[in-house]
mmCIF file of C-alpha atoms in Angstrom:
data_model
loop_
_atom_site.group_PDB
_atom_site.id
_atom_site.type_symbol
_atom_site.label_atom_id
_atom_site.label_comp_id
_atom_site.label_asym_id
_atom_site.label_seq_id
_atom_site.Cartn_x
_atom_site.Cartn_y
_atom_site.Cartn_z
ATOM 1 C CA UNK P 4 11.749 -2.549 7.573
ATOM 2 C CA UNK P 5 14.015 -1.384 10.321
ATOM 3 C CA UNK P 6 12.814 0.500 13.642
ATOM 4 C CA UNK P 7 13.875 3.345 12.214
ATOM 5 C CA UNK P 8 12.140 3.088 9.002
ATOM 6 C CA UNK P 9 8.561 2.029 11.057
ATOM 7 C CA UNK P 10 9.620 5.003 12.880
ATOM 8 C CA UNK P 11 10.528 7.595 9.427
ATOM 9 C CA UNK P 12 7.040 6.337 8.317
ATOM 10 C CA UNK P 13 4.879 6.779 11.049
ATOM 11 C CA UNK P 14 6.635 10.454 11.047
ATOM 12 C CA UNK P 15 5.953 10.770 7.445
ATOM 13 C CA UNK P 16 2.253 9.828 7.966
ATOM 14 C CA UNK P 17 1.083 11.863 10.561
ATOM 15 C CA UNK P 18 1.975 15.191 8.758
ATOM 16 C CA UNK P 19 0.920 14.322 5.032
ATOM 17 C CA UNK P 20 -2.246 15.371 3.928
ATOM 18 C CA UNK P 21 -5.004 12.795 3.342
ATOM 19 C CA UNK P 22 -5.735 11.275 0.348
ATOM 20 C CA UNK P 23 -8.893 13.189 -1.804
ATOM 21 C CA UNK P 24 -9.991 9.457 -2.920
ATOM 22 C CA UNK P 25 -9.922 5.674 -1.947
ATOM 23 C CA UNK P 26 -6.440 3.908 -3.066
ATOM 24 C CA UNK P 27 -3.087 2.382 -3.210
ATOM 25 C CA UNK P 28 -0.425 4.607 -1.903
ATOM 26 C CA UNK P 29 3.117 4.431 -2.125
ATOM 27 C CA UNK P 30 3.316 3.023 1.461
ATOM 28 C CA UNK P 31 0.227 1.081 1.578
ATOM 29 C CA UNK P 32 -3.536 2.451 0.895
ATOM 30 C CA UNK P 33 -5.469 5.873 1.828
ATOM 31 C CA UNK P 34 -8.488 7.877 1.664
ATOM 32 C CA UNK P 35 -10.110 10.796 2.982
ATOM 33 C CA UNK P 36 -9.071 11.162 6.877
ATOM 34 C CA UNK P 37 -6.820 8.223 7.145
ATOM 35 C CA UNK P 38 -3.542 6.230 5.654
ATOM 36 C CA UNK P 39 -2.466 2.624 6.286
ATOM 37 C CA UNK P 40 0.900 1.575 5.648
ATOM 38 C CA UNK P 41 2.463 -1.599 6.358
ATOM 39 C CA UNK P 42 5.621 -1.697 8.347
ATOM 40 C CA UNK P 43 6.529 -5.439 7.802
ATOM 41 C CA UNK P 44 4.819 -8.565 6.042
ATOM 42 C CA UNK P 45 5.094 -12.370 6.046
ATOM 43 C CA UNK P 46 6.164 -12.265 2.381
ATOM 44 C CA UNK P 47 4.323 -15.540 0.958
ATOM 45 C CA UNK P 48 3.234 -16.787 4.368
ATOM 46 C CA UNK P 49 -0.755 -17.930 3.963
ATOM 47 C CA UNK P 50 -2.582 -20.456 5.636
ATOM 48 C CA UNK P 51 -0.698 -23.768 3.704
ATOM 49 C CA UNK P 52 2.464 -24.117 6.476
ATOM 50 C CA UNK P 53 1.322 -23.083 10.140
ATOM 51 C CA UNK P 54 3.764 -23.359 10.986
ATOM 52 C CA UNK P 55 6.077 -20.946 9.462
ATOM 53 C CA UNK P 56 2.912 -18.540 9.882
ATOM 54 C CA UNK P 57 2.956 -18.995 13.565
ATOM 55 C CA UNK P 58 6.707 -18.427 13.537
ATOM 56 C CA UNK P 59 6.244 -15.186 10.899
ATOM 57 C CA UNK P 60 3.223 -14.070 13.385
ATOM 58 C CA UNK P 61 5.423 -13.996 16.388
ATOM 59 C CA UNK P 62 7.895 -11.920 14.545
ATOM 60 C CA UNK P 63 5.596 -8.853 13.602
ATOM 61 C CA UNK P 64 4.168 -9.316 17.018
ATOM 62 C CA UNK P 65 7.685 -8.317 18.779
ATOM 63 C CA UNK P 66 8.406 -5.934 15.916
ATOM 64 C CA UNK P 67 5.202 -4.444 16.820
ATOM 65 C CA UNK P 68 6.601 -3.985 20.948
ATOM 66 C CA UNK P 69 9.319 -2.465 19.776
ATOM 67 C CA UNK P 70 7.571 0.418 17.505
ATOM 68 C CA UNK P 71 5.062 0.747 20.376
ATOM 69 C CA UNK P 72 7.663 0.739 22.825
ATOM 70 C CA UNK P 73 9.174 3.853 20.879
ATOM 71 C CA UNK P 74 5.658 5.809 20.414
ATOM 72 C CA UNK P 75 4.984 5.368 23.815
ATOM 73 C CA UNK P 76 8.439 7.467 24.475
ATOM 74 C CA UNK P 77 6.543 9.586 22.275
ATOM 75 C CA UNK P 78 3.400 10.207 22.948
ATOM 76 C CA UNK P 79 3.197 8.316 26.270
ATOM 77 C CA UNK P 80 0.820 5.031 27.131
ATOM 78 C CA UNK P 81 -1.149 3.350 24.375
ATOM 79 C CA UNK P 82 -4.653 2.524 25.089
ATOM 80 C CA UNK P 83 -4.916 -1.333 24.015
ATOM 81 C CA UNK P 84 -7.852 -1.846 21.998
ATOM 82 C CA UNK P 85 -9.953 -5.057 21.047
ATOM 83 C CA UNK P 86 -11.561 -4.853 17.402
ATOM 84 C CA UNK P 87 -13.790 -7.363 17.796
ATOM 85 C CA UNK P 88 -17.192 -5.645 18.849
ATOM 86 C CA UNK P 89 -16.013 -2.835 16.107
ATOM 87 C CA UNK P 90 -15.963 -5.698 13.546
ATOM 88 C CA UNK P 91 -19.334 -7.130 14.551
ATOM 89 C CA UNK P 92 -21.015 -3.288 14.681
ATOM 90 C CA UNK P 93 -20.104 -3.428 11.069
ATOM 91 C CA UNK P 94 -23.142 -5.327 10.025
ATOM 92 C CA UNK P 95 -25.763 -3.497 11.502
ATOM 93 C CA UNK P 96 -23.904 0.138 12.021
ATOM 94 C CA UNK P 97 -22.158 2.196 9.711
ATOM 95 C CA UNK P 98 -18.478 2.731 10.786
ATOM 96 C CA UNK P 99 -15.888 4.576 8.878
ATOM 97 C CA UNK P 100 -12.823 3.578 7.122
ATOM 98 C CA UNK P 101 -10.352 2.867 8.447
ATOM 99 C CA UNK P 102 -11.706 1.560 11.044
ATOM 100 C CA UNK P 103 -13.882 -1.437 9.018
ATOM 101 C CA UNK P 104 -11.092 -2.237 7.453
ATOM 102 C CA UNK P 105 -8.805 -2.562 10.720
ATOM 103 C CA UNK P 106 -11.470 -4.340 12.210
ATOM 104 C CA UNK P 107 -11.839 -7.264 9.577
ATOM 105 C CA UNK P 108 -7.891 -7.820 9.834
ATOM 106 C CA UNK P 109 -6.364 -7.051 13.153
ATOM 107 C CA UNK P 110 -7.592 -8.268 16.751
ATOM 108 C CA UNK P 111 -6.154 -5.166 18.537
ATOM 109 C CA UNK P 112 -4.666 -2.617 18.362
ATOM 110 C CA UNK P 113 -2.382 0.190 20.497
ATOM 111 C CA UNK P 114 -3.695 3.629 19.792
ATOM 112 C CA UNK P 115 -2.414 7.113 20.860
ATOM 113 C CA UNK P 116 -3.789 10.364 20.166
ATOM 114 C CA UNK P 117 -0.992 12.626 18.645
ATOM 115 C CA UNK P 118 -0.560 16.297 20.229
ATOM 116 C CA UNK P 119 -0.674 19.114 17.952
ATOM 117 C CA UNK P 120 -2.342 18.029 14.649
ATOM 118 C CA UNK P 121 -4.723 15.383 17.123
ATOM 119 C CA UNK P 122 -4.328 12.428 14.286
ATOM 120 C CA UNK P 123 -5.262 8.787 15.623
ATOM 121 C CA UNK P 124 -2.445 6.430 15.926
ATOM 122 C CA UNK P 125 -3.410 2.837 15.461
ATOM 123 C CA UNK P 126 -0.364 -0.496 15.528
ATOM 124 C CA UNK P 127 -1.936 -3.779 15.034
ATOM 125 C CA UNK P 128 -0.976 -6.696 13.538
ATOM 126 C CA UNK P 129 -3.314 -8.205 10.940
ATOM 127 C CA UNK P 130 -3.288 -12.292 11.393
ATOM 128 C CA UNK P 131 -7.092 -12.959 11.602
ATOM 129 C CA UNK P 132 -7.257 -14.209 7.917
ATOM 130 C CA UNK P 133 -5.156 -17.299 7.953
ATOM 131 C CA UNK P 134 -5.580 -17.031 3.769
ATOM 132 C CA UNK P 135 -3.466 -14.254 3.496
ATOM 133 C CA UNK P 136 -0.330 -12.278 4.593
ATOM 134 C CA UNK P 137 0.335 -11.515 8.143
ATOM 135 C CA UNK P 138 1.161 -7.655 8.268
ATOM 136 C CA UNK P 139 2.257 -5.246 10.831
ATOM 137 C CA UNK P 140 -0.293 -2.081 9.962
ATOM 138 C CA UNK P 141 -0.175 1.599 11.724
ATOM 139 C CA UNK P 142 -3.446 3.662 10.857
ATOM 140 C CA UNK P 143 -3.089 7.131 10.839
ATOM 141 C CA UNK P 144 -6.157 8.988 10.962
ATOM 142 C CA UNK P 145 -8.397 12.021 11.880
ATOM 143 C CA UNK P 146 -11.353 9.994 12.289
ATOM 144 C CA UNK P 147 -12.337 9.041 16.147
ATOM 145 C CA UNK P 148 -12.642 5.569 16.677
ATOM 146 C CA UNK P 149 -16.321 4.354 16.786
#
């Protein structure tokens, strides 16, 4: 996906009304308050050549930059984010989607707070589980982050 197709999507996403229901979407997965669409994958990348991952990680990493780069002309500095406590809250607190599942794939995250509607904002890349794809995500959503 180009910059300007990250870009057409994150657009597209922060004015589309919320799925009613848990579920695939036709740019990644939904439910009530938030979407999560992919804006690049590894495409067959797990955990058997670390090489090419590594390589493939890099690559949504700077992809990543350069989306952020462009919000931030947006919507100005990103607060960076850690996941990690959110992840470990999960098993004694209840947190909302999206947020579990953000947690359980990405380390961090970038996240802006849009004027106007107020949706959440969230660009992460999702490497922690070396078993599966390595993913650039954005998280749009009206729910705050715990």
């Amino acid at each position: 996906m180009t910059i300007e197709q990250c870009l057409a999507t994150i657009d597209l996403l922060c004015t589309r009304p919320f799925p009613a229901e848990h579920g695939r979407t036709d740019v990644g997965s939904g439910g009530p308050g938030y979407h999560i669409a992919e804006l690049g994958t590894s495409n067959g990348y797990g955990a058997e050549d670390c090489w090419d991952r590594a390589e493939t990680a890099e690559e949504c990493y700077e992809r990543g930059e350069e989306v952020r780069d462009q919000l931030t002309g947006r919507w100005g500095p990103s607060d960076h984010i850690g996941l990690q406590t959110v992840q470990l809250r999960t098993e004694t607190e209840d947190i909302p989607e999206p947020w579990v599942h953000l947690s359980a794939r990405v380390g961090d995250i970038h996240l802006w707070r849009t004027e106007g509607n107020g949706r959440w904002i969230a660009l992460g890349v999702a490497d922690r589980d070396e078993a599966d794809e390595i993913r650039l995500l954005v998280v749009i959503t009206e729910i705050d982050p715990p």
